[in-house]
Coordinates of C-alpha atoms and ligand atoms in Angstrom, one line a residue:
M2 CA 0.1 0.4 0.3
F3 CA 2.9 2.7 0.9
Q4 CA 5.5 1.3 -2.0
G5 CA 6.1 4.4 -4.3
K6 CA 3.9 6.8 -2.1
K7 CA 4.9 10.5 -1.4
V8 CA 4.2 10.5 2.7
W9 CA 4.8 14.5 3.8
L10 CA 4.2 13.4 7.9
T11 CA 4.7 15.9 10.6
G12 CA 6.1 15.1 14.1
A13 CA 8.8 12.9 12.5
S14 CA 12.0 13.6 14.8
S15 CA 10.5 12.0 18.3
G16 CA 8.0 9.0 19.3
I17 CA 5.4 8.0 17.4
G18 CA 6.3 9.8 14.1
L19 CA 9.7 8.3 14.3
A20 CA 8.1 4.3 14.8
L21 CA 5.5 5.6 11.5
A22 CA 8.7 6.9 9.4
R23 CA 10.6 4.0 10.1
Q24 CA 7.9 1.4 9.3
L25 CA 6.9 3.4 6.4
A26 CA 10.4 3.2 4.7
E27 CA 10.6 -0.1 5.9
A28 CA 7.4 -0.3 3.7
G29 CA 8.5 2.0 0.6
A30 CA 7.1 5.1 1.1
Q31 CA 9.3 8.4 0.0
L32 CA 8.8 10.6 3.0
I33 CA 8.9 14.3 3.5
L34 CA 9.4 14.7 7.3
T35 CA 8.8 17.8 9.1
S36 CA 9.4 18.9 12.8
R37 CA 10.9 22.1 14.0
R38 CA 14.8 20.2 14.4
P39 CA 16.3 20.3 11.3
E40 CA 19.2 18.4 12.3
V41 CA 17.3 15.4 14.5
L42 CA 15.5 15.0 11.3
E43 CA 18.4 15.1 8.9
E44 CA 20.0 12.5 11.5
V45 CA 16.3 10.5 11.2
R46 CA 16.8 10.5 7.6
R47 CA 20.0 9.2 6.8
S48 CA 18.9 6.1 9.6
L49 CA 15.7 5.1 7.5
A50 CA 15.8 2.7 4.7
N51 CA 16.1 3.3 1.0
R52 CA 17.0 6.8 2.8
D53 CA 18.1 9.0 -0.3
D54 CA 14.4 8.5 -1.1
H55 CA 13.2 11.1 1.8
R56 CA 14.0 14.7 2.5
V57 CA 13.4 16.9 5.4
L58 CA 11.1 20.3 5.8
P59 CA 11.6 21.4 9.3
L60 CA 8.8 23.7 10.3
D61 CA 7.7 25.4 13.2
L62 CA 3.6 24.8 13.1
A63 CA 3.6 27.2 15.9
H64 CA 3.2 29.7 13.5
P65 CA 0.5 27.8 10.7
E66 CA 0.7 30.7 8.4
Q67 CA 4.8 30.9 8.5
A68 CA 4.8 27.3 7.8
A69 CA 2.1 26.8 4.9
E70 CA 3.7 28.8 3.0
T71 CA 7.1 27.7 3.3
A72 CA 6.3 24.5 2.4
R73 CA 4.2 25.9 0.1
K74 CA 7.5 27.3 -1.9
A75 CA 9.4 24.2 -1.0
L76 CA 6.6 21.7 -2.2
D77 CA 6.3 23.9 -5.2
G78 CA 3.1 21.9 -6.3
E79 CA 4.9 18.1 -5.8
V80 CA 2.5 15.5 -5.9
I81 CA 0.8 14.6 -1.8
D82 CA -0.3 11.2 -1.8
I83 CA -0.3 11.1 1.8
L84 CA -0.1 13.6 4.1
I85 CA 0.0 12.5 8.4
N86 CA -0.3 15.6 10.8
N87 CA 1.1 13.8 13.8
A88 CA 3.2 16.8 15.5
G89 CA 1.4 17.7 18.6
V90 CA 2.1 18.8 22.0
S91 CA 0.1 18.0 24.9
Q92 CA -0.4 19.7 28.4
R93 CA -0.6 19.3 32.8
S94 CA -2.1 22.2 33.8
R95 CA -5.3 23.4 36.2
V96 CA -7.8 25.8 34.1
I97 CA -7.2 28.0 36.7
D98 CA -3.5 27.9 36.5
T99 CA -3.3 28.0 32.6
D100 CA -2.4 31.2 30.7
L101 CA -4.7 31.8 27.8
A102 CA -1.3 32.2 26.0
V103 CA -1.2 28.7 26.6
Y104 CA -4.2 27.7 25.4
R105 CA -3.6 30.0 22.0
Q106 CA -0.9 27.9 21.4
L107 CA -2.0 24.6 21.8
M108 CA -4.9 25.5 19.4
E109 CA -1.9 26.8 17.1
I110 CA 0.1 23.4 16.7
D111 CA -3.0 21.0 17.7
Y112 CA -5.5 22.5 15.3
F113 CA -4.7 25.2 12.8
A114 CA -1.2 24.0 11.7
V115 CA -3.2 20.8 10.8
V116 CA -6.0 23.0 9.2
A117 CA -3.4 25.0 7.4
L118 CA -1.1 21.6 5.9
T119 CA -4.6 20.3 5.0
K120 CA -5.8 23.2 3.2
L121 CA -2.5 22.7 1.3
V122 CA -2.1 19.6 0.0
L123 CA -6.1 19.2 -0.4
P124 CA -6.3 20.7 -4.0
G125 CA -3.9 18.7 -5.7
M126 CA -6.3 15.7 -3.8
L127 CA -9.3 17.2 -5.3
E128 CA -7.4 17.9 -8.6
R129 CA -6.1 13.9 -8.9
R130 CA -9.2 12.7 -6.9
S131 CA -6.8 10.4 -4.9
G132 CA -5.2 10.8 -1.4
Q133 CA -5.1 10.3 2.0
I134 CA -5.6 12.7 4.8
V135 CA -4.5 11.3 8.4
T136 CA -4.2 13.5 11.9
V137 CA -3.1 11.9 15.0
S138 CA -5.9 13.4 17.5
S139 CA -6.3 11.5 20.7
V140 CA -8.2 9.9 23.6
A141 CA -8.5 13.0 24.8
G142 CA -10.4 14.4 22.0
K143 CA -13.1 12.3 23.1
V144 CA -12.8 12.4 26.4
G145 CA -11.9 15.4 28.6
T146 CA -10.2 15.0 31.5
K147 CA -8.6 17.4 33.9
L148 CA -4.9 18.5 33.5
R149 CA -5.7 18.4 29.7
S150 CA -8.4 21.5 28.9
G151 CA -6.1 22.9 26.7
Y152 CA -4.8 19.8 24.9
A153 CA -8.6 18.5 24.6
G154 CA -9.8 21.5 23.3
A155 CA -7.7 21.3 20.1
K156 CA -7.6 17.6 20.4
F157 CA -11.6 17.7 19.9
S158 CA -12.2 20.6 17.8
V159 CA -9.9 18.7 15.3
L160 CA -11.7 15.3 15.6
G161 CA -14.7 17.5 14.1
F162 CA -12.3 19.3 11.6
M163 CA -11.6 15.7 10.2
D164 CA -15.3 14.4 10.6
C165 CA -16.1 17.7 8.2
L166 CA -13.9 17.1 6.3
R167 CA -14.5 12.9 5.5
A168 CA -18.4 14.6 4.5
E169 CA -17.8 16.5 2.1
T170 CA -15.0 14.5 0.5
A171 CA -16.7 11.5 0.1
D172 CA -17.4 10.9 -3.2
Q173 CA -14.4 12.8 -4.4
G174 CA -12.3 10.0 -3.7
I175 CA -10.0 11.5 -0.7
I176 CA -10.0 9.5 3.0
V177 CA -9.6 11.1 5.8
T178 CA -8.5 8.5 8.5
S179 CA -8.4 9.9 12.5
V180 CA -6.0 8.3 15.0
L181 CA -6.6 8.2 18.7
P182 CA -4.2 7.1 20.4
G183 CA -4.2 6.9 24.3
F184 CA -1.2 6.7 26.5
I185 CA 1.8 5.8 24.2
N186 CA 5.0 5.7 26.0
T187 CA 6.9 8.7 24.3
Q188 CA 8.2 12.2 25.2
V189 CA 4.9 13.2 24.8
A190 CA 4.1 13.9 29.0
H191 CA 8.2 15.7 28.9
N192 CA 6.7 18.1 26.1
S193 CA 3.9 18.7 27.7
L194 CA 3.0 22.2 28.3
T195 CA 2.5 23.9 31.9
G196 CA 0.3 26.9 32.9
D197 CA 3.5 29.5 32.0
G198 CA 3.8 27.5 28.5
T199 CA 6.7 26.1 30.0
A200 CA 6.9 22.5 29.2
L201 CA 6.9 19.8 32.3
G202 CA 10.4 17.9 32.1
H203 CA 9.7 15.4 33.5
E204 CA 7.9 11.7 32.1
D205 CA 4.2 10.3 33.4
P206 CA 3.6 7.1 35.3
D207 CA 0.5 6.9 32.8
N208 CA 2.6 7.3 29.8
A209 CA 5.9 5.2 30.3
G210 CA 3.3 2.3 31.3
G211 CA 1.5 2.3 28.0
I212 CA 2.9 0.4 25.0
S213 CA 5.9 1.1 22.3
P214 CA 5.2 4.0 19.8
E215 CA 5.9 1.1 17.1
Q216 CA 2.9 -0.9 18.1
C217 CA 1.2 2.3 17.8
A218 CA 2.8 3.2 14.3
L219 CA 2.0 -0.6 13.3
I220 CA -1.9 -0.1 14.2
S221 CA -1.7 2.9 12.5
L222 CA -0.5 2.2 9.6
K223 CA -2.9 -0.7 9.4
A224 CA -5.6 1.5 9.6
I225 CA -4.5 4.1 7.4
A226 CA -3.8 1.3 4.9
D227 CA -7.4 0.1 5.6
G228 CA -9.2 3.4 5.0
K229 CA -10.0 3.2 8.3
A230 CA -12.2 6.6 9.6
E231 CA -11.1 6.5 13.0
V232 CA -8.7 3.7 15.3
V233 CA -8.0 4.6 18.7
V234 CA -4.8 2.6 19.6
G235 CA -3.7 1.8 23.6
S236 CA -4.9 -0.3 25.9
G237 CA -6.5 -0.9 29.4
L238 CA -8.4 2.3 29.9
S239 CA -7.0 4.5 27.6
K240 CA -8.2 2.5 24.8
L241 CA -12.0 1.7 26.5
A242 CA -12.7 5.6 27.3
P243 CA -14.0 6.4 23.9
F244 CA -16.7 3.3 24.2
L245 CA -17.3 3.8 27.5
Q246 CA -18.3 7.7 26.9
R247 CA -20.5 7.2 24.1
F248 CA -22.3 4.5 26.0
A249 CA -21.7 4.9 30.0
P250 CA -20.8 8.8 30.3
G251 CA -21.8 9.3 33.6
L252 CA -19.3 6.2 34.6
V253 CA -16.9 8.3 32.4
R254 CA -17.4 11.1 34.8
R255 CA -17.8 10.4 38.2
M256 CA -14.3 8.3 36.7
V257 CA -12.0 10.9 35.2
A258 CA -13.2 13.3 39.0
K259 CA -11.8 11.0 40.3
R260 CA -8.6 10.5 38.8
Ligands
NAP304 N1 2.4 9.4 23.1 C1 0.5 9.9 24.1 O1 0.7 9.2 25.3 C2 -0.2 10.0 23.0 C3 -1.9 9.7 23.0 C4 -2.9 11.1 22.5 C5 -2.2 11.4 21.4 N2 -0.8 11.6 21.3 C6 -0.4 12.2 20.0 O2 0.2 11.8 19.3 C7 1.3 12.8 18.6 C8 2.7 12.5 18.7 O3 2.8 12.7 20.3 P1 4.5 11.9 20.7 O4 3.7 11.2 21.9 O5 5.4 11.1 19.2 O6 5.0 12.7 20.9 P2 6.4 13.6 21.1 O7 8.0 12.4 21.7 O8 6.5 14.4 22.1 O9 6.3 14.3 19.3 C9 6.1 15.1 19.2 C10 6.7 15.4 17.6 O10 5.9 16.6 17.2 C11 6.8 18.0 16.8 N3 6.3 19.0 17.6 C12 6.1 20.1 18.4 N4 5.7 20.9 18.5 C13 6.0 20.7 17.2 C14 6.2 22.3 15.7 N5 5.9 23.9 17.1 N6 6.2 22.6 14.9 C15 6.6 21.3 14.7 N7 7.1 20.0 15.2 C16 6.7 19.9 16.6 C17 7.8 16.8 17.6 O11 9.5 17.7 16.9 P3 10.5 18.8 17.3 O12 10.3 18.6 18.8 O13 11.6 18.3 16.8 O14 9.7 20.1 16.8 C18 7.7 15.7 17.8 O15 8.5 15.2 16.4 C19 0.7 14.2 18.8 O16 0.2 15.1 17.8 C20 0.2 14.0 20.3 O17 -0.5 14.7 20.9 C21 0.2 11.1 21.7

């Protein structure tokens, strides 16, 4: 499915994105690797199977308009078969302690950047009547818990955006896939924003106890290859949460208030 496909992958320098990059390269995809850190991306590129098939496109997605303009120039109308919006930042702070600027930053990276990059590749996909847009949202995009108000806001929003996009493009050959990870053992907690916008700087036990990014990538890529609309990836309660939220919302409300 991925052989010879041009895949633009954001958040490729770490965690789930890095695992996706490795597995996509093994499967024969030609990757465009995006994150903020050019030297790390270049190191990743050199470590991948068929390394000369891939290239790096460093962007700061906290500034979506600027990032999209830089990408537009760099891609110069190039065919993108699959866009994977994976880059993201989480949060660990209570509403009462969180600056408005932090809410905006989370929305820029986790929501507006997805909209901006999607709008960049969509016209070409519609013209060819072919292409796939994938966004890594979160279980936090279905279930709101403590300390994640800005993150959940962005991840709920992006799922809504993806649902609308899927509806609008359903009869035009475009596949729209949302990936909802539960707890995955990556740097996500370490990099999470606290109330004043500084990074948390340490792991948390929920993520450390989660499934590996390699397992997450494997399950996500199967769903992408199968053209699924949505996939929940994880184990235990974090995987069950969206289903419980749908069928037993009162129970979920009591559980999240206690945790
Ligand atoms: N791990 C989990 O438990 C979990 C659960 C649910 C959802 N997710 C979602 O999964 C996705 C990947 O997260 P992860 O767990 O792999 O976390 P991670 O290890 O912290 O990786 C985050 C990635 O996003 C990139 N990124 C962050 N800010 C950026 C910016 N301003 N511009 C461009 N790139 C930026 C980082 O690259 P640079 O630092 O090089 O810029 C990095 O490659 C995120 O969307 C996250 O919300 C993760």
